GROMACS .gro file of C-alpha atoms in nm:
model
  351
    1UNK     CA    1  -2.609  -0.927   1.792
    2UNK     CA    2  -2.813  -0.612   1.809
    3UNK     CA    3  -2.958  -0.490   1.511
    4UNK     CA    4  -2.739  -0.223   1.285
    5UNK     CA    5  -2.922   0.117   1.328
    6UNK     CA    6  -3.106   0.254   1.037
    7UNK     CA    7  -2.874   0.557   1.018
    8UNK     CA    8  -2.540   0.308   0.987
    9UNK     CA    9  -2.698   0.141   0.674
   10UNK     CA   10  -2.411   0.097   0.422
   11UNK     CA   11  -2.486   0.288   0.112
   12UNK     CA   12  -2.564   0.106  -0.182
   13UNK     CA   13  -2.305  -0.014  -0.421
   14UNK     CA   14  -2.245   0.047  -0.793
   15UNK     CA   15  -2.094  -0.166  -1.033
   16UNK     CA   16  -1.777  -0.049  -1.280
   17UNK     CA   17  -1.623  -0.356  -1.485
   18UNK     CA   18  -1.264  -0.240  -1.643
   19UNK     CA   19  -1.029  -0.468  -1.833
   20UNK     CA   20  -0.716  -0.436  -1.966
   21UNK     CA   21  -0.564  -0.478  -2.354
   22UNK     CA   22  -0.250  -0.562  -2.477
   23UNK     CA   23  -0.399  -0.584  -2.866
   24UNK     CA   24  -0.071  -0.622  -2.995
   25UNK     CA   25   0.066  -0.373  -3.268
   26UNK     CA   26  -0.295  -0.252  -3.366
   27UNK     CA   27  -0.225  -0.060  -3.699
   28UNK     CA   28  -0.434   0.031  -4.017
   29UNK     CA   29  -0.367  -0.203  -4.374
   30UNK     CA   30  -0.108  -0.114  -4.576
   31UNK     CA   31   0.126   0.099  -4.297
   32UNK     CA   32   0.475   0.022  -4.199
   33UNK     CA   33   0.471   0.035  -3.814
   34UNK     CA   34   0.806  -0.151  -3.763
   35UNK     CA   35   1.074  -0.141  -4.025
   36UNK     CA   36   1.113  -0.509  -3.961
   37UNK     CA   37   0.753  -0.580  -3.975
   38UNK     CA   38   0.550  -0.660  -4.292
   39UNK     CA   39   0.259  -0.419  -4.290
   40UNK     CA   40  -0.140  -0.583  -4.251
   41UNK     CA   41  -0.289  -0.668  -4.590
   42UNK     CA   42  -0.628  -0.609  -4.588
   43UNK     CA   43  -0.716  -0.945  -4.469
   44UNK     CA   44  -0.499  -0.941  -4.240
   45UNK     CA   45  -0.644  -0.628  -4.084
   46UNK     CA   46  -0.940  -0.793  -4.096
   47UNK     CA   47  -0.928  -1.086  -3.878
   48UNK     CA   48  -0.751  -0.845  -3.630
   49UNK     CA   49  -1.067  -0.657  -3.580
   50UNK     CA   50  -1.263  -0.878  -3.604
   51UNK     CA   51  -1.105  -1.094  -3.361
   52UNK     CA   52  -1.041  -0.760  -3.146
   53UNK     CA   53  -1.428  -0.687  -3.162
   54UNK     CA   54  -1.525  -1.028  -3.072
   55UNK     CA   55  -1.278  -1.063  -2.731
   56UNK     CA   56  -1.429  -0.647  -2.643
   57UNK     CA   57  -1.794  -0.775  -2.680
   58UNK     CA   58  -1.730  -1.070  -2.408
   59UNK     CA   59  -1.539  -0.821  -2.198
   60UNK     CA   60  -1.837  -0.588  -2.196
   61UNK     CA   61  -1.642  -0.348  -1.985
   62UNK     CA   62  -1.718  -0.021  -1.878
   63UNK     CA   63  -1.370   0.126  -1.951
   64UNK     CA   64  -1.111  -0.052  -2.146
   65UNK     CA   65  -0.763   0.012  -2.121
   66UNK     CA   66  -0.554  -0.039  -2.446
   67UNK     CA   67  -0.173  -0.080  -2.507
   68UNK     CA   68   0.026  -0.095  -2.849
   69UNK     CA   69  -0.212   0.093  -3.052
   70UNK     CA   70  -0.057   0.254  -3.348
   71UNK     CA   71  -0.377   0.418  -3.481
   72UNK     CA   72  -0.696   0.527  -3.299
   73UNK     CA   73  -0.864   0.463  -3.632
   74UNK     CA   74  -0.755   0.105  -3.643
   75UNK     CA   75  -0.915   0.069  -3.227
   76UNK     CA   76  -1.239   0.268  -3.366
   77UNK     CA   77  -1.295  -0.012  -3.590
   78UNK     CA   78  -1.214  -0.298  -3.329
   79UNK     CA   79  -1.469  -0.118  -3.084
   80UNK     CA   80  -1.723  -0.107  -3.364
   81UNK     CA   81  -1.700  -0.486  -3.501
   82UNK     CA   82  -1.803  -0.556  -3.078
   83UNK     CA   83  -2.107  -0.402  -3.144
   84UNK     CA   84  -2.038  -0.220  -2.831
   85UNK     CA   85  -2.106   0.115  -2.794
   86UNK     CA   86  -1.875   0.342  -2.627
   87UNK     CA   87  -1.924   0.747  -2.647
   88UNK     CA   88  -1.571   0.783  -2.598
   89UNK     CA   89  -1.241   0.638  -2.751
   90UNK     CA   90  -0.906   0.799  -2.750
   91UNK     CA   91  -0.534   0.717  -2.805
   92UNK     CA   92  -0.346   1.030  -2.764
   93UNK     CA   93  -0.081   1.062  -3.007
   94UNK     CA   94  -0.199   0.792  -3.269
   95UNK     CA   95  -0.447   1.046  -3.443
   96UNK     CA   96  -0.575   0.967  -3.771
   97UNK     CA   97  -0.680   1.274  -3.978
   98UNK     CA   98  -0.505   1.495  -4.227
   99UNK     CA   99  -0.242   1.600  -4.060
  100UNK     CA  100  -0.187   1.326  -3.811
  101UNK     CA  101  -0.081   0.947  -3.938
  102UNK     CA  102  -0.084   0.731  -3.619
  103UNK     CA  103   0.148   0.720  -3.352
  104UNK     CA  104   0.540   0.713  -3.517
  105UNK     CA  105   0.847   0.510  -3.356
  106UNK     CA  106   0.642   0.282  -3.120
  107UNK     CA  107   0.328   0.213  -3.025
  108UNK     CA  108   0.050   0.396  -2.778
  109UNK     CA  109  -0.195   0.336  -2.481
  110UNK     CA  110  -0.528   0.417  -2.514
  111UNK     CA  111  -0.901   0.445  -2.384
  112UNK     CA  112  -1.252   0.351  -2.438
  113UNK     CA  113  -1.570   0.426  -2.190
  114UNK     CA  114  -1.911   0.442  -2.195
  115UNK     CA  115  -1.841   0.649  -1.878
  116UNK     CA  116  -1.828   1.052  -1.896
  117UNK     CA  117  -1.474   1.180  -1.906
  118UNK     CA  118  -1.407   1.515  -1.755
  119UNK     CA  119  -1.056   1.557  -1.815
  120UNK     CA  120  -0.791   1.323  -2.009
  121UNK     CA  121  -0.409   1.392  -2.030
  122UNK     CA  122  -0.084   1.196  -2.156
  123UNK     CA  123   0.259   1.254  -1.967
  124UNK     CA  124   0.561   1.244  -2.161
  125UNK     CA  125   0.822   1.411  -1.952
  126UNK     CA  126   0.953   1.228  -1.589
  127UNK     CA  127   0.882   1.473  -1.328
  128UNK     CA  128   1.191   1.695  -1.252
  129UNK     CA  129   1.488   1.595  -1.082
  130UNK     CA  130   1.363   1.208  -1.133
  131UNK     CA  131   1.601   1.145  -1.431
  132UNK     CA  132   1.806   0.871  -1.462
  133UNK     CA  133   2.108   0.762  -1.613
  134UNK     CA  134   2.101   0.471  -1.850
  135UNK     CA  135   2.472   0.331  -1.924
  136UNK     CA  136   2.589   0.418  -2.300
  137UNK     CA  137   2.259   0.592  -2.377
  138UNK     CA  138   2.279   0.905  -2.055
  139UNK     CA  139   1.980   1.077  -1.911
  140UNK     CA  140   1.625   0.893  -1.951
  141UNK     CA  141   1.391   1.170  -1.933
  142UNK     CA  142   1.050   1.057  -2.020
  143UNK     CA  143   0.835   0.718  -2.117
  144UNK     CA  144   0.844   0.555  -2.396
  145UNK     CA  145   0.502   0.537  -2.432
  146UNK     CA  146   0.352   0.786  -2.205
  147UNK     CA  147   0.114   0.692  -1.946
  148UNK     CA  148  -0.253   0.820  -1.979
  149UNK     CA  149  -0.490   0.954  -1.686
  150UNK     CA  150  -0.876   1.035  -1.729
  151UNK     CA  151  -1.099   1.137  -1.468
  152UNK     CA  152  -1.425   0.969  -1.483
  153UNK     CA  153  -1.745   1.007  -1.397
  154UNK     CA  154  -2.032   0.685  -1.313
  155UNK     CA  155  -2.335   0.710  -1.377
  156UNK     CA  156  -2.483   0.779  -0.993
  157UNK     CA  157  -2.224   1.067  -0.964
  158UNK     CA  158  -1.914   0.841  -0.826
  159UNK     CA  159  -1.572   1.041  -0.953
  160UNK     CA  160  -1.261   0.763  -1.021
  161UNK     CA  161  -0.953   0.818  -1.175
  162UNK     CA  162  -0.788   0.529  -1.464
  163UNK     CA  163  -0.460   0.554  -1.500
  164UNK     CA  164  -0.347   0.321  -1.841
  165UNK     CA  165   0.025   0.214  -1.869
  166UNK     CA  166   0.251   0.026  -2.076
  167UNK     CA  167   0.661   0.020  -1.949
  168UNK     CA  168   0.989  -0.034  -2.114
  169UNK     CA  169   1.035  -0.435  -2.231
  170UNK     CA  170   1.307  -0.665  -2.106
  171UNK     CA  171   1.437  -0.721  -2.457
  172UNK     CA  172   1.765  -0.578  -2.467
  173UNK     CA  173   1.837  -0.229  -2.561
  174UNK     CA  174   2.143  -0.232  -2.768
  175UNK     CA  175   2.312   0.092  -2.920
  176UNK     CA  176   2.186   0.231  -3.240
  177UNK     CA  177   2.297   0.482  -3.466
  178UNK     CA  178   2.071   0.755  -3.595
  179UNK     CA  179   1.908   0.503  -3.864
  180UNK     CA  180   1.852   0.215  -3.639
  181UNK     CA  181   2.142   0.016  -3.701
  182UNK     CA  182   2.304  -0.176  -3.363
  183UNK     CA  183   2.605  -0.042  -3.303
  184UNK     CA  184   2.707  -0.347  -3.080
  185UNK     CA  185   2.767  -0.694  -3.115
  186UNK     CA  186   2.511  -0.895  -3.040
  187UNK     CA  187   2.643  -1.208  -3.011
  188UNK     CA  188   2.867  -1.124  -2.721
  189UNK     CA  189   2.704  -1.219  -2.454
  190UNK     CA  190   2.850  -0.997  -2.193
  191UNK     CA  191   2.720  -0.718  -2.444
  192UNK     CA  192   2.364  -0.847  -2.411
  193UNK     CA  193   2.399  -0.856  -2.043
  194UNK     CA  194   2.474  -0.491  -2.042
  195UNK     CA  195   2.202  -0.443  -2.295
  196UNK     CA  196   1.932  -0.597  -2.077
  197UNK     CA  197   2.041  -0.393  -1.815
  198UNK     CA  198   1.967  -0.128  -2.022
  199UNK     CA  199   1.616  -0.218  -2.030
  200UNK     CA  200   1.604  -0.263  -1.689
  201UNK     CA  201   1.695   0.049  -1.531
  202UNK     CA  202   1.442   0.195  -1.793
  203UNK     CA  203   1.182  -0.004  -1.678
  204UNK     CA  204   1.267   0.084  -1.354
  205UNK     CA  205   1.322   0.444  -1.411
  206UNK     CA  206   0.946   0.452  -1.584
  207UNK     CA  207   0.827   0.263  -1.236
  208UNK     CA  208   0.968   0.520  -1.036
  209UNK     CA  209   0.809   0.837  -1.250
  210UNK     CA  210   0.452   0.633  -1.256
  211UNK     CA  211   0.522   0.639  -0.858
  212UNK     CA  212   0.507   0.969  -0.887
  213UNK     CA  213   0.233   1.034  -1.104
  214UNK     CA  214   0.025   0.773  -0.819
  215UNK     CA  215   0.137   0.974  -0.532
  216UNK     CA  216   0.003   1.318  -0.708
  217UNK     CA  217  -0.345   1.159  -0.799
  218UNK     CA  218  -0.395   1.035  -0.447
  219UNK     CA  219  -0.197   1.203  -0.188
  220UNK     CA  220  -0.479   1.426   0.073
  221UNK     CA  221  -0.769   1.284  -0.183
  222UNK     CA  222  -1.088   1.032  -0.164
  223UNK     CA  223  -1.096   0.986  -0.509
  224UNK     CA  224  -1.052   0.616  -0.600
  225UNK     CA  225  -0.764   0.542  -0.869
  226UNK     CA  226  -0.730   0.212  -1.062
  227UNK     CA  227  -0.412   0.167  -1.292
  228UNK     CA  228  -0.452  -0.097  -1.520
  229UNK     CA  229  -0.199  -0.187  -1.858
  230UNK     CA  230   0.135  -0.426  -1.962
  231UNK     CA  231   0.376  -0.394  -1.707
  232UNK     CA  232   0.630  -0.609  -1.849
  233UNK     CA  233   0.656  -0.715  -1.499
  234UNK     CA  234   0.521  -0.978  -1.200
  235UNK     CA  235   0.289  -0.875  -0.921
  236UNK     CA  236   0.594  -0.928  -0.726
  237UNK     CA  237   0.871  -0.795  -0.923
  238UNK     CA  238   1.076  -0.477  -0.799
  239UNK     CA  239   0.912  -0.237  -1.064
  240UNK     CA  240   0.557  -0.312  -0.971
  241UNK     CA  241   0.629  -0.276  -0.600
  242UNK     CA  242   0.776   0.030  -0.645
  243UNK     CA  243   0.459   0.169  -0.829
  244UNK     CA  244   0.247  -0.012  -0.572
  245UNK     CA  245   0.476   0.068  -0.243
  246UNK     CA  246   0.258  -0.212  -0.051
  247UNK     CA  247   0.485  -0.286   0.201
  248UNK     CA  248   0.505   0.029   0.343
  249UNK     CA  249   0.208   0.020   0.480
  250UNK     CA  250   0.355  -0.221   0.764
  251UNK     CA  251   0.537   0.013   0.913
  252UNK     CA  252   0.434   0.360   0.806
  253UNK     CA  253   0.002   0.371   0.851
  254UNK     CA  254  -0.001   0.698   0.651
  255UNK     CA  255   0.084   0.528   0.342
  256UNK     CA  256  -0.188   0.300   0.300
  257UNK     CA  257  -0.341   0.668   0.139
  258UNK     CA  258  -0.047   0.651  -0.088
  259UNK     CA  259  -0.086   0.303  -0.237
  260UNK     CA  260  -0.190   0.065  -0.468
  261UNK     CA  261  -0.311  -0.286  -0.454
  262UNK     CA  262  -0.353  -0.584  -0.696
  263UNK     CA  263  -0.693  -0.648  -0.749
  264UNK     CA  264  -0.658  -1.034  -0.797
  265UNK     CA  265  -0.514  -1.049  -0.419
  266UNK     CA  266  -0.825  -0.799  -0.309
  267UNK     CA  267  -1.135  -1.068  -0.457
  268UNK     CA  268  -1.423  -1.116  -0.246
  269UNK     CA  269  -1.486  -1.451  -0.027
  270UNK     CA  270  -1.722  -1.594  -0.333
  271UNK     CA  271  -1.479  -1.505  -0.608
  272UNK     CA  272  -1.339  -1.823  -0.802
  273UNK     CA  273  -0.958  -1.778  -0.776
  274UNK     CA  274  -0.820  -2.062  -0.998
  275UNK     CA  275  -0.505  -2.108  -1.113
  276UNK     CA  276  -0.487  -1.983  -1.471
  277UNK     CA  277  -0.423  -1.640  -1.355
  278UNK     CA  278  -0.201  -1.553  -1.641
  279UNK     CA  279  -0.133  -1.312  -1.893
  280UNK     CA  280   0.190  -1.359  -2.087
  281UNK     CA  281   0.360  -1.693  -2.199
  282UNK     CA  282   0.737  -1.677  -2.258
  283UNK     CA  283   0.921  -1.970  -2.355
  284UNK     CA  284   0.618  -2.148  -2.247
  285UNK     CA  285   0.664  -2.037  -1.859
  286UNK     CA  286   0.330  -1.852  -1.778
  287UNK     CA  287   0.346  -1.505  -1.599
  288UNK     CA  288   0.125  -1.243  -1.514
  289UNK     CA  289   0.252  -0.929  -1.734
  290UNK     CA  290  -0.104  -0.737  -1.740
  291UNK     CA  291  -0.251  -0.620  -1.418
  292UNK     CA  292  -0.529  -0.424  -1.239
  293UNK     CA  293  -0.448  -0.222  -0.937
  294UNK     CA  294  -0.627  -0.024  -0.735
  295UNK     CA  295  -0.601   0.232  -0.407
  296UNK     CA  296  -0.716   0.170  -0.057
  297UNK     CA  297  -1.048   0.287  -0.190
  298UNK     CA  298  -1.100  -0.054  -0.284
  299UNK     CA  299  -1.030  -0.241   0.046
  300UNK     CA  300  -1.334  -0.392   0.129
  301UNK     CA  301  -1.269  -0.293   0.505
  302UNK     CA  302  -1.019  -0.012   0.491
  303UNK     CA  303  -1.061   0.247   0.669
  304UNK     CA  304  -1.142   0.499   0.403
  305UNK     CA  305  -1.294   0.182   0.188
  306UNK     CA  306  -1.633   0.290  -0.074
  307UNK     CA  307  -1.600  -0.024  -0.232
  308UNK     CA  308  -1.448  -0.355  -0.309
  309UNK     CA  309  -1.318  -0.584  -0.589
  310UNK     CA  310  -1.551  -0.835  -0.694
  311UNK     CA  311  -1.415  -1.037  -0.926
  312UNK     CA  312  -1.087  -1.080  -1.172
  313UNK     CA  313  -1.110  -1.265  -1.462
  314UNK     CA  314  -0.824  -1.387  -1.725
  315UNK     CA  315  -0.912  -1.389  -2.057
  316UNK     CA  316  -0.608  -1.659  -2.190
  317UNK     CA  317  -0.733  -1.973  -2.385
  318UNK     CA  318  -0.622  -1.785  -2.712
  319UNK     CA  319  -0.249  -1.823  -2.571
  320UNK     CA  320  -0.283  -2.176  -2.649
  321UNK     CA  321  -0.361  -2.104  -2.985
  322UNK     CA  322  -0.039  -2.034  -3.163
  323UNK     CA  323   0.124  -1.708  -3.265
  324UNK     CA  324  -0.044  -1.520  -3.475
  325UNK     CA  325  -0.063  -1.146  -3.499
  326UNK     CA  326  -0.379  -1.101  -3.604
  327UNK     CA  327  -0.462  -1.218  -3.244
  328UNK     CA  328  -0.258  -1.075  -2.930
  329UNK     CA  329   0.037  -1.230  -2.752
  330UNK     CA  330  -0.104  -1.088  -2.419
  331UNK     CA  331  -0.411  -1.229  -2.233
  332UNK     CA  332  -0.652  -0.967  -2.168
  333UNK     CA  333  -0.780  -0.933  -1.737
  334UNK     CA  334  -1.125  -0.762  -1.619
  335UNK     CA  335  -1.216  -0.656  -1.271
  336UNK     CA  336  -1.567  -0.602  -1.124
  337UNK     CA  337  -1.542  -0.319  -0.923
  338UNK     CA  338  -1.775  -0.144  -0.676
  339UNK     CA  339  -1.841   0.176  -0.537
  340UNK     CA  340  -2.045   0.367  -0.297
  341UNK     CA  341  -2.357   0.592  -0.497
  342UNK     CA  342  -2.375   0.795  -0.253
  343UNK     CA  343  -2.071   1.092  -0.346
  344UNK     CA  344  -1.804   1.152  -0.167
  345UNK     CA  345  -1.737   1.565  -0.205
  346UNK     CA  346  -1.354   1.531  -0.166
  347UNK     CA  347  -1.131   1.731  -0.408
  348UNK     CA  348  -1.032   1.566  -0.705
  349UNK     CA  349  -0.701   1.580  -0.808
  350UNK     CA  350  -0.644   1.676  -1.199
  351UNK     CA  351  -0.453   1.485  -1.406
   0.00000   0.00000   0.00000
């Protein structure tokens, strides 16, 4: 072989570790979050942070992404039992202060980083025109807990965008009335078929607007986008393929620019793949609920690669352990990723 000329040395590589965190109705002592939920005592509250801190001191990530957070104070307090420190923490719309109580009706995603953020922005609303009509409930406009997107900035000048998401449940979405009374019967089981439906086409209807939100960050960019959070979905379900849109890269070559990729299926040769790759256990069937994906940015010989995926890591003895809400129902899954120091000066999409 003859020798790689000096000027076609690869750049050298930097390391960003992100995880992902269902925590599992994070909330402050004493506050009603659910009306069917007994509020934390105090010890309660406790052990949750404390538990919280411990499992966000062996992640040692970079950037954690956080679901079902009802109040940032309540994730503050988690971050600071790690005896981590991270400059920045924020879970838009579960503000504590004087005027703002943490997030109301259902629980929010969030963010921590030691990395500098340069922008960060919630959306709400589906894009227009991508409405949907649920049966017996009409138009579903926007998420139910809004997707967030910061733009970050590593240390040796690298630009990425983390995209944090947590969609619509299968449990069944049954007709209430204005006080959150069902309005159907439950126990008819051809109701509960249409109610799980329900929660399907929601689901589906919050894939298809986080589709769009993808496409805008990396349509005609360079600027590397990982999307991490609960998906209440498989790798291989409908929903997450219709965020990802994989397979259209087999027949369409422009939409590899377009398109995400699971970062467990994108591990280098050395990385230990076993087979406790879970997240979630229902009924005791394990699934993988939680994910890490990533753009083409991250192929580790794409054409437009700048880095690869190291390593994925589940973080799911605790499942094992019994229910208990002072500890999460979700296992919690890191990534090692790498990119390129050297900067790439493409335009960077805002959120």
């Amino acid at each position: 072989m003859r020798p790689t000329p000096a000027d076609h040395t690869p750049p050298p590589l930097a390391t960003l570790m992100v995880a992902t965190c269902n925590v599992l109705n994070l909330a402050n002592p004493g506050r009603l979050f659910y009306p069917n939920q007994e509020a934390y005592t105090e010890a309660e509250y406790e052990r949750k942070i404390d538990w919280l801190g411990s499992r966000f001191r062996t992640l040692n990530a970079d950037v954690l992404a956080v679901q079902e957070v009802w109040d940032e104070a309540a994730l503050k307090a988690a971050i600071a039992h790690s005896g981590l420190r991270y400059d920045f923490v924020a879970v838009p719309g579960a503000e504590n202060d004087d005027k703002r109580h943490g997030a109301q009706g259902t629980p929010r995603v969030g963010i921590a980083t030691r990395l500098k953020v340069e922008a960060l922005q919630s959306f709400a609303q589906f894009p227009p025109a991508f409405q949907v009509d649920v049966p017996g409930l009409g138009l579903h406009t926007r998420f139910e807990r809004p997707p967030l997107v910061a733009t970050l900035r590593m240390k040796h000048g690298q630009r990425v965008n983390v995209l944090t998401a947590h969609l619509k449940s299968k449990r069944p979405k049954f007709l209430q009335d204005a006080n959150g009374h069902v309005l159907e019967d439950k126990d008819d089981r051809k109701v509960g078929a249409l109610a799980s439906l329900r929660s399907l086409v929601m689901r589906g209807a919050e894939a298809m607007a986080l589709r769009c939100l993808v496409i805008d960050l990396l349509q005609r960019t360079s600027v590397p986008l990982v999307v991490m959070g609960d998906f209440n979905d498989t790798p291989d379900s409908v929903t997450t393929q219709l965020i990802c849109a994989t397979t259209e890269i087999a027949y369409d070559r422009s939409a590899r620019d377009v398109a995400l990729f699971n970062a467990y299926d994108l591990q280098g040769e050395m990385a230990l793949k076993k087979d406790v790759a879970f997240s979630h256990i229902h009924q005791g069937s394990p699934s993988v609920l939680d994910q890490i994906l990533v753009s083409e940015e991250f192929l580790p010989r794409g054409r437009n690669s700048l880095g690869d995926v190291r390593r994925v890591d589940y973080f799911n003895d605790h499942l094992h352990e019994g229910r208990d809400r002072t500890r999460s129902d979700h296992g919690f899954v890191r990534a090692l990723l790498r990119l390129q120091m050297e900067e790439k000066h493409a335009p960077a999409p805002g959120p």
